[in-house]
C-alpha positions as MATLAB code, in Angstrom:
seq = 'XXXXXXXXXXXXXXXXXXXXXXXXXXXXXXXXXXXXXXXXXXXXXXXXXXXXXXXXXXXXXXXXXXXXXXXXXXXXXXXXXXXXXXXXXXXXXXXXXXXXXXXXXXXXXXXXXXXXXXXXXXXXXXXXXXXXXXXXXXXXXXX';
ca = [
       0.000    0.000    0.000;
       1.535    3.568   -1.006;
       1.719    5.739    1.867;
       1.441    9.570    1.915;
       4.173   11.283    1.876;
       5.036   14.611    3.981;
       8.428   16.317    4.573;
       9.171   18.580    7.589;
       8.811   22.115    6.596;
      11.896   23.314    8.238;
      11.978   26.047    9.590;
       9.265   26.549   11.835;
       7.816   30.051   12.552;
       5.752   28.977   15.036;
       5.756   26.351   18.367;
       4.082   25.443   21.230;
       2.693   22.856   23.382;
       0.046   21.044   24.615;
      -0.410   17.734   26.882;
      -2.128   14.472   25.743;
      -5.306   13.765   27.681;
      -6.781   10.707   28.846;
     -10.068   12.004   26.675;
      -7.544   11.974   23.780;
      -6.452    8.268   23.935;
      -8.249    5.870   21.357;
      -9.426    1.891   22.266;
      -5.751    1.422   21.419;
      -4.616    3.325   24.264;
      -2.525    6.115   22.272;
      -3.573    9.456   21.225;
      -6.775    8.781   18.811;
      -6.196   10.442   15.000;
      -9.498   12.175   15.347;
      -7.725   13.873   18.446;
      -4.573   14.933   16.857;
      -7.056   17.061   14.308;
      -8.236   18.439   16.947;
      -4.927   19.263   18.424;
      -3.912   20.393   15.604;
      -6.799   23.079   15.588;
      -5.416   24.272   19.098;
      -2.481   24.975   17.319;
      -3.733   26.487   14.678;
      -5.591   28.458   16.814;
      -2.492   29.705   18.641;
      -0.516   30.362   15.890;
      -3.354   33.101   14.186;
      -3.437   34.509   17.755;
       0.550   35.072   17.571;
      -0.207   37.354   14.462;
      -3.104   38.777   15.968;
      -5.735   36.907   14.013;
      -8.461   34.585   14.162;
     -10.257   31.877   12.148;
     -12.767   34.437   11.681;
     -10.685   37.662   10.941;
      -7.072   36.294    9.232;
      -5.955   40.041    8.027;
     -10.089   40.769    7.192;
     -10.635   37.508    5.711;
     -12.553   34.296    7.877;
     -10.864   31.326    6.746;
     -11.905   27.593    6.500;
     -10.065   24.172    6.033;
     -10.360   22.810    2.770;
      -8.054   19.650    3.124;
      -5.823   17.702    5.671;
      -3.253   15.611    5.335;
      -2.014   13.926    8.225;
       1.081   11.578    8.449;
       1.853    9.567   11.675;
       5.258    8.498   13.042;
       4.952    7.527   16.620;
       1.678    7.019   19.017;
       1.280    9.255   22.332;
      -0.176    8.382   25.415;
      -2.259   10.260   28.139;
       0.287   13.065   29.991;
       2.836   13.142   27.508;
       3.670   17.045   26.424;
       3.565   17.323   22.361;
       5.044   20.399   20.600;
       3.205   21.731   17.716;
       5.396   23.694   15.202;
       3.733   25.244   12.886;
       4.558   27.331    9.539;
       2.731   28.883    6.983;
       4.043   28.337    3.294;
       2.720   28.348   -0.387;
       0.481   31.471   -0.351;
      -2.354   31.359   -3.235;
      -5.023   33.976   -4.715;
      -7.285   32.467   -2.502;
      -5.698   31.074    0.541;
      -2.235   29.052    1.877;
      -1.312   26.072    3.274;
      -0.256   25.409    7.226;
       2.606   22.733    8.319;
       2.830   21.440   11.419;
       5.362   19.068   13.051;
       4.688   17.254   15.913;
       7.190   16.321   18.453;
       7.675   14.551   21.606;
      10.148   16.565   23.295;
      10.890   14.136   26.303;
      12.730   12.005   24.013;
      12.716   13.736   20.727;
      10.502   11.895   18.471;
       8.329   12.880   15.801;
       4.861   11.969   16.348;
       3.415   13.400   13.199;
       3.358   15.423   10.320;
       0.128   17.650    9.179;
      -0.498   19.977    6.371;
      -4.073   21.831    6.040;
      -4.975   23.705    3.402;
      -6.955   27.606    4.422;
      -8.867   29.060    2.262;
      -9.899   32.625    2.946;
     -13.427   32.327    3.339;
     -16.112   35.209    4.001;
     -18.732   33.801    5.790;
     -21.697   36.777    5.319;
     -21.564   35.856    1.584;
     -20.719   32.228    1.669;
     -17.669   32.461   -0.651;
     -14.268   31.952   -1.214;
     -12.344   35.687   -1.162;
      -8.274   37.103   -1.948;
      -5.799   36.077    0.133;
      -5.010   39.495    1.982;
      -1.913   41.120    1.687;
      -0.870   40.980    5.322;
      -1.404   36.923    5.500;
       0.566   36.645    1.911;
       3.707   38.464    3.450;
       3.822   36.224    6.404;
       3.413   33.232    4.117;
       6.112   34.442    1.987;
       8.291   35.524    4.768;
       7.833   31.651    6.299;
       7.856   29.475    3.447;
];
């Protein structure tokens, strides 16, 4: 079976870090993969908020995620601390894509790779809009 296939977007703009739950963990025992998306919208989250935006005002545009990709290389367990880094690359007309890199930092190792795709969305008209000028530098400054 072919396997998806993400490389680390060094380097990253952006980190922090959050701690596995016990509501996280799966029937496996290990951080479920509908949790890490959700992590992964923490740190998506906190990364906007360290350019002073939001989901719903990224430089005057809302924004919504059109795709994920996720990639995992290690399980986590409940109390573990995970560091999200997170940059944002390939700006577009109408939107840009975030990488993330997930790390265990107790011992070092990567847990997963993500990439989402943003598109600037405005939400009173139900549409797709231009990738503002303020969220294109950063992109371009990062990628």
């Amino acid at each position: 079976m072919p396997r998806l296939e993400l490389k680390a977007r060094e380097p990253y703009a952006f980190h922090c870090e959050m701690v596995v739950r016990t509501t996280d963990l799966n029937y496996g025992g290990h951080l479920g993969n509908d949790r890490l998306l959700s992590l992964v919208h923490e740190a998506r989250v906190a990364f906007l908020a360290s350019h002073g935006w939001s989901e719903l005002d990224c430089g005057g545009a809302g924004l919504i995620m059109a795709d994920a990709a996720l990639s995992y290389r290690a399980e986590a367990f409940a109390g573990e601390v995970l560091r999200f880094s997170v940059v944002a690359v390939e700006p577009g007309r109408l939107g840009f894509r975030l990488a993330m890199r997930v790390t265990r930092p107790a011992d070092g190792a990567e847990v997963a790779l993500i990439e989402t795709g943003m598109v600037c969305f405005d939400y009173a008209r139900r549409r797709p809009v231009a990738l503002p000028a303020s969220v294109n530098a950063v992109c371009r400054q990062e990628d």
